[in-house]
Each structure stands twice: as C-alpha cells, then as structure tokens.
Amino acid sequence: MCGIAGLYLKNPERYGELGRLFCPMLEEMSDRGPDSAGFAVYRGAEEAAAKITLYDPDPAFDWQALAEAMSADMGVPVSVERLSTHAVLHAKADPAEMRAWLERRDPPLRIMSAGRSLEIFKEIGLPRDVLERFGAAQMSGSHAIGHTRMATESAVTTQGAHPFNTGDDLCLVHNGSLSNHHKVGDWLTRQAGIVFQTENDSEVAAGYLTWRLREGASIAEALEAALSDLDGFYTFAVGTKDGFAVLRDPIACKPAVLAETDDWVAMASEYRSLAGLPGVEKAKVWEPKPATVYSWGAA
Amino acid sequence: MEKLDLAELGLRAVNRRLQGREGAEETAFEVTGLKGEHAVAAGLMSPISVTLKGHVGYYCAGMNKQAEIVIEGNAGVGLAENMMSGTVRVKGDASQSAGATAHGGLLVIDGNASARCGISMKGVDIVVKGSVGHNSAFMAQAGRLVICGDADDGLGDSIYEARIYLKGEARGLGADCVEKEMRAEHLEELAGLLAAAGSDADPKDFRRYGSARQLYNFKVDNVDAY
Amino acid sequence: MSHDHPTLRESSLFDRATIHEIQRAASEGIYKIRGFGAKRALPHFDDLIFLGASVSRYPLEGYRERCGTDVLLGTRHASKPLKLDIPVTIAGMSFGSLSANAKEALGRGASEVGSSTTTGDGGMTDEERGHSKTLVYQYLPSRYGMNPDDLRRADAIEVVIGQGAKPGGGGMLLGQKISDRVAEMRTLPKNIDQRSACRHPDWTGPDDLEIKIRELREITDWEKPIYVKVGATRTYYDTMLAVKAGADVIVVDGMQGGTGATQECFIEHVGIPTLAAVRLATEALQELGLHRKGVQLIVSGGIRSGADVAKAIALGADAVSIGTAALIALGDNRPDLAEEYAKLGTAPGFYEDWQAGNDPAGITTQNPELARRLDPVKAGHRLANYLRVLTLEAQTLARACGKSHLHNLEPEDLQALTLEAAAMAKVPLAGTDWIPGLR
C-alpha cells in the first residue's frame, strides 16, 4: 500500500536531468507511504559492464575487500562505489554469475539489484531523506522508478521496501495487495528456481515477470500473462534495461495516472506527483485502463 | 472577492474560512497554492462561490452543500463525493469515483472522467463533456449521468433507478443495464442538464440507459450475474 | 442419537441440520440467508478464568472500595473525545434491519447508563439521535443516507471496513424490510433485495484511507473521534494499518458478531474468534506504543456477560460493544412469544430469521403492527438494566483481582482451560506456565 512514481525519458538529451525531475515526483508521494522508500535508476547501459547493488547496515563494511575477493575468484577486475548503506559493484562479467557468487557467500549479503544498467536503493524513512541520502537528485540516466511504502502484511524493513529486482535489470514497484502470491511464489521457487529474499507479495510479482522473461516473453507479453496468473488489486510499474511498462488489475481500484510528452513518459499514483514536470500542461494525461498493458522503449 | 493562498495558510485555515467558521462574511473566494492538496473545499455549507486555481487531490468539494466551486485544473479521486447540493465544475479531467454517492447538486466535468464516475450516486446530476472510464454509474441509485463522449466497459453495472444519457459509444454495458427508449420527457430533461452544464451538444444525439430491474430480487435464474 | 428413536444413529457428518440444508438448497437454488451470529462452538472467553486474589494479592471490598469503569475514547486527534461512564457500548445496527422503536430503545438504554449507541447501514434517524446522548455515526461503503449534517451532529464517526459476521462482505437487507421509510432513507426502490457494497466507492487500502480520514476530519472541524471498524481476520496488520491511516479508535468485531442478514456460509466460516482477535489487536497497539494511551480498542463479537467484558478488557480492550445481547435484552427470543415463534416454525431460544422482517418481538422488523409491540421506554430500561449488570459483574471480577479500575485488568490475571484458548489468548494453560506457541 503505497505511492508509485516512474519517469522514462524518451529524449536522451534529458538524461542529465533524470534525478532532478524524478525526486520531487517521489517526494509528493510521501503521505501514501511514510514507512520506507526506494528507487531504481537505469544508467550507464552503454558501458556494457555488469552491476550489482548491495546493502549492508554496517557503515564500516569493507566493500573493497569484498570486491577484491570477487575479483580474485572470477578473474576480472571488480570496482566498487559506496553510496550510504549501499554499494555498487561493477565488473565486465555476467550479472548472473556475480549474483551467484554473492549468493554462495557466507553470511549472504543483501542483493538489491543485478543487471547492466539497473541500480536500486532503498531505506527506511521518509522519501525525502532516503533520496537525499543516496544523492538521487544528481543522478543521470534514462529512467527511474520509485516507491513510498506503507507496510501492510510484512515488516517495515529495508528488505520489504520496493522496488524489487529478481532478474537482470528488471524491477517492479507495486501499489495494491495480491491475493494469491503465496501459491505463485511457491510454484516459482519450486518449479522455476526463482530465489525470493522476502515474504513480500510484490517480490513475487517481480519474480513472476522474471520467469516469464526468461522463458522468452517480452515484458508486454509477461504482463499480459500476469493478468490471469496474479490475483488481487495492483498497479505495477515495471522497468527493464531499456523499457518501461504499467499495468493495472481488471478491477483497477488503486490509483494511477500517466502523462506523456515527446520528451518523457511519467506515471504516478496521483497527478500531484506529475504536476511539476516540464511541459506537463501540454502533456497527454490519462488514467490507465484496467487489464491493459502500457509499454515504452524496448519493453 | 477574497484571495486565499493554501501554500501559505495551510489546508486547515483555508477550509475553516470557506466553511464560514472564521472571519467576516464573504461570498466569493479564490484559492491558489493548491499543488494537488487533498480535501480542498470539503464540507462547505453555504452558497458562496469558490475558484480553485490549479490541480486538486482527493475528495475536493466533498459533501458540498450549496457552494459553487470551480476547479481550474485536474481533480483527483472522489471529486464532489457525497455532494448534497450546489455546483462543482472541473475544467480539466477528474480521476476515479467522481461524484461518488452524491445526493444532489450538479457536477460538471469539462474533460474526461476516469473509472467509476457516479458510483452509487444517489440523486446528483453529473455531466461529463468528455468520456468516462469503466464501471461508471456502478450501483447508481438515483440522479442523471450525462456522458458526451464514450463510456468504457461495465457502464451502469447493477444500476438502480439512476438514468444514463450517452452520446458516444459504450464499450460494454454492465449487468442489468439496458438501453431504453428516449421519450419526449427525457429529451427535455437532457436539454436542461446540457444547458446547465454549458454544453451545446444536441439531446437528439444521445441514447438513454437504465436498469432492466432483473437483479432487484434474489432469483436462482440470476445466479450468473451475482 | 435421537431420543425418540434410540436405535437410530445420526451421522455426525450428515446430521439432521446438514441434511435439511442440502434439501433446502436443492429446492430453492439460493444460499441460505439468516440473521444472528455464528452458532457453531468456538473458543471463547468462557475458556478463560480469572486468578482472584488470595494470599499473594489483595482484593478490593465489593461495596465500599471504588472500581472505576469510565473510558475516554478518541484522545489521539479529536478535539472532543468521548467520555463514557461504562465500557460497554451498543454496536452499529441499522434502522431498516431494526425497527425505529428498537433503535430508540437502544438509544434510551445506552444513554440511561452513560454509554453510546451506533447507527448502521441506513443512515441516522431523528428518534435515534434524539434519544442517544452519545451517538456514533457509521460511515459505510453504501453511504445510504450519508450527509454532512448528520456527520456533524454525531459524537463520533465510525468508518466501517467490515464486520465480524462477514469480513469481506457487504450489507444485506431483504425486500420484506425495505418499507417506504427505509427505501426513502436509502434512495432505493421499495421491496428490492438490497445488497450493499463490500468496498468503499472512493477508496481502497490504507494509503487511501489516510486521505479519507483527513477529509472526514476537515468536514467536521477535527472535533469528532474517528473509529475504524474491521471484521476480525488479519487483525494484527489491520490494526497497524488503521492506526497508520490516522484512526483514533480501532473497533475489532470477532466472528461471533451478529448480523441482520447474511449468507450462513459467511457467518459460520469467515473470520477469527473474538478471543484471538483481541490479543492480536492489542499486540499491534503495543508494538506502536499506543496501547492504553493514544489509540483505544473496542472489541465486539459474542459479549454476553460481565465476565466476557472483564476478560476482553484484561486481554487489552478499552471497551466492548454488544449487538446480539442488546437485542435479547430488548426482548428478542422471549419465552412468552412461544406461540408466535411456533407459527414461524421456530421457538424461543432458536429464532434467527432476523432477515425475514416478521419478528414477533417487534425488533428486527419494519412491519408497523409488529414494531408497535416494542415499547421503546420499557425496552430501553431493560437494556439499561442489562448494561448495569454487565458493569457490576465486570467490577466484581476486577475487585476480586485487586483492581481499582477495570482498565487495570491484564492478561496475567487470566489462565486458560483449553489448549485452544491458551494459544489464542496467549495466556497459560491453567495451573501451568505454558502458553502454546510462545513458551
């Protein structure tokens, strides 16, 4: 139960403004989700390096030592960049291999995201503080998706915060409440080998899409299939390496607004979140129809 | 005319002033600094006129009595919900559940209305110059919903005695909602509603929908509709 | 086993009631709708006992030493919280479901002893407002009769998300009870079978509820306490979320809670017992640091005696609500109506057809002839007497535990007689320090 905001820049000339435009959008959603906040930013896809975003609450955690150990095992240079409680590891490697190496580590580290352009940052606290802590306003990139959370049936922890990432470069945020996620999650775990880190229904939705994509579906096809496999009330915003998509359930109770100009596509739980975007007064503004997939880019 | 800046005064002070709980008597107000705030001009209770200069959030003009409220922007969820009387006009679009459960007055939406416009309406008149989203007039009990554009799926689902006038196409009618004959009294009623809303649409271009009254009592034959 | 036919063996699976229901379903083709609450045996407050004082603790003297019963509701955000003399309130029951005389009697009875009564799914009547010193106005999905004037003349507002008899379901009122007046108040055609919505029309979920509560406060100038009522299911989370959304008071209605008309499968098969719910709600409030200070908890669903009242409070409730018991106090299921009940195919002690509208006691009906049978003054007084007894009994038990106020009762004053009750109420099995699942 929460607020969602997503911004997908169609015009690469605007990439430098991503963080500056996106932060106020997410802050506007603070009332809807005061418990925790998180955001995904897609940047640097052209560098062709793999990225893993990790979390550890210990401010003295030795990320450099971790990078060196990974580098030694995998035989490639691994660089590390610390942002508050998070760190991003970069390496010319397969993100899945990096993930697997990290999952083998004991004790396991919390993996926030893996991919080639996706980085996910999330923390407990008010959205404004969370964004500031990671310097989100200064970030550039192609698209960003964020979430403010009012925890429902799982704990208020960094882990329970959105967005969720379960496969390379895929991330999902969710406003609503699924009603069959235990069953779907169990099937994905047993039959599809998807590893979940939380009890959260939204992570199951992310895992479901990851599985569909792995089976060869496009994100639009995966979301189409989700309509019959995921039950409950949801508004999803989904990011991929170079795409952005939105889906509401067939009853569509949870709010969602979309706006589009030549430069950008933006989505949020409430219009107020979009009201400050440049050119919004001339944008096409609409509320996504129930059970209808909207997608942009290579989604 | 008195000007109120919501960003400076805060919602509490603005609503108290508009509700006549504070300050000298005044009949016209203009409110700025809205920024999508919720419950703006909710619970007004006298025949004042209020212009809201910008976008508003949820439940703007909620439970309005007598006041004439104009929103120069878009409105969020539940615009004029449970309105009793007066007039609310939004110049932009309205989000979900506009006019929900409203008992009276006139709600005019110059743009489009989203899903469930007029849900459970209980006597209000709603005129939408654009189109409406799915399940509009869901369980609508009384009043009139006029749609100058199109209606999405499930129009008038489980409708009671409310009347729907639709100019464009309905993508689908909800359970127990049927097209009905447009008689002289309906043309006259519709002409009055369009005039009140400031629309120049021709009543003859509209079709009327209402309840088939087949779901009014539990019957085994209706089991598929429940 | 039948007494009439000692050689016949009744199936415990397919007993006579089950066989009868299958036959009824086969002939009518529609689910069974009835009133009253769950009739099956459930773990309840009867499965708990108090540890009265003896050597280690000292009791209070019954008639001389004070045992306070007052309760303040809505102290968190409301500028005008409610102060009730006793912690037993009357739950929401609609005019429509009940006759106007019954509603008036509830108001009279509650007011006589300094308690509150509550409207229902159908709006506020003048009789009810006039005769209720403290009236809670329900804000329901259907919004029948909802208007800002009644909202402002209420003493508190209860946002209803669900009720114990049917969490997840909407209201129901069959055609026989939709009289002219009821139809007009609800803006419905006369004699239809009314199904009201199960979700609110303009919000879904706690994030939207927060905004809705703010709107209600703006309309009522932040004066009124705002309750949020839920049917007991995922009570820990629901309580947490209602508090996050801004509620002043949480009302949790266990599965034993009654109803005017609901599908029987709902009444018997949805929700968790009150015993479990009270503890979950209390834990949520404790977790938030708001228990007994800030947010109040009202618990309902099968409260019948002062012992139930005291036990609910000991487990964490600030007050309880009664519905079914209040109707019985007014005169429902009275033995002197045996002949009339017989004509309806039932008997005193068994009458559950509150949905049908032909209540011989004049309570659950809109038939003017029947409704006239209930004298609101006398019935109100009977209710007041009953409320007094509940209070006296609760005080007696509290004094025996050495408490000078009912609110000083605590779970440690209780032990359980059964494993189920011990696990649900999280108190030790009697004579042990064992709480199943905890220690």
PDB file of C-alpha atoms in Angstrom, chain A residues 28 31-32 248 250-255 269-272 275 285 287 289-290, chain B residues 35-38 55 57-58 74 77 93-96 114-116 134 152 171:
ATOM      1  CA  GLU A  28       4.998  14.100  -3.457  1.00  0.00           C
ATOM      2  CA  ASP A  31       1.836  10.694   2.596  1.00  0.00           C
ATOM      3  CA  ARG A  32       0.942   7.477   0.824  1.00  0.00           C
ATOM      4  CA  ARG A 248      -3.472  -2.299 -13.514  1.00  0.00           C
ATOM      5  CA  PRO A 250      -9.010  -5.830 -14.133  1.00  0.00           C
ATOM      6  CA  ILE A 251     -10.901  -4.033 -11.346  1.00  0.00           C
ATOM      7  CA  ALA A 252      -8.352  -1.221 -11.104  1.00  0.00           C
ATOM      8  CA  CYS A 253      -9.084   0.337  -7.735  1.00  0.00           C
ATOM      9  CA  LYS A 254      -5.618   1.504  -6.866  1.00  0.00           C
ATOM     10  CA  PRO A 255      -4.969   4.900  -8.400  1.00  0.00           C
ATOM     11  CA  SER A 269      -0.307   7.186  -8.057  1.00  0.00           C
ATOM     12  CA  GLU A 270      -1.606  10.742  -8.072  1.00  0.00           C
ATOM     13  CA  TYR A 271      -1.495  13.584 -10.541  1.00  0.00           C
ATOM     14  CA  ARG A 272       0.143  15.889  -7.979  1.00  0.00           C
ATOM     15  CA  ALA A 275       2.330  18.396 -11.831  1.00  0.00           C
ATOM     16  CA  VAL A 285      -2.715  12.818 -19.390  1.00  0.00           C
ATOM     17  CA  GLU A 287      -5.559   7.033 -16.214  1.00  0.00           C
ATOM     18  CA  LYS A 289      -7.437   1.321 -18.194  1.00  0.00           C
ATOM     19  CA  PRO A 290      -7.942  -1.910 -16.281  1.00  0.00           C
TER      20      PRO A 290
ATOM     21  CA  LYS B  35      -0.473  21.681  -5.531  1.00  0.00           C
ATOM     22  CA  GLY B  36      -2.729  18.651  -5.538  1.00  0.00           C
ATOM     23  CA  GLU B  37      -3.732  19.017  -1.884  1.00  0.00           C
ATOM     24  CA  HIS B  38      -6.496  16.653  -0.672  1.00  0.00           C
ATOM     25  CA  HIS B  55      -4.867  20.956  -9.562  1.00  0.00           C
ATOM     26  CA  GLY B  57      -6.087  15.918  -4.958  1.00  0.00           C
ATOM     27  CA  TYR B  58      -8.628  13.505  -3.471  1.00  0.00           C
ATOM     28  CA  ASN B  74      -7.486  18.472 -12.792  1.00  0.00           C
ATOM     29  CA  VAL B  77     -10.130  10.703  -6.719  1.00  0.00           C
ATOM     30  CA  ASP B  93     -10.092  15.875 -16.026  1.00  0.00           C
ATOM     31  CA  ALA B  94     -11.482  14.093 -12.991  1.00  0.00           C
ATOM     32  CA  SER B  95      -9.951  10.935 -11.545  1.00  0.00           C
ATOM     33  CA  GLN B  96     -11.806   7.831 -10.294  1.00  0.00           C
ATOM     34  CA  SER B 114     -11.947   8.166 -15.085  1.00  0.00           C
ATOM     35  CA  ALA B 115     -13.316   4.864 -13.742  1.00  0.00           C
ATOM     36  CA  ARG B 116     -16.449   4.569 -11.597  1.00  0.00           C
ATOM     37  CA  HIS B 134     -15.010   1.640 -16.701  1.00  0.00           C
ATOM     38  CA  ASP B 152     -15.667   2.240 -21.116  1.00  0.00           C
ATOM     39  CA  ARG B 171     -17.642  -0.349 -24.872  1.00  0.00           C
TER      40      ARG B 171
END
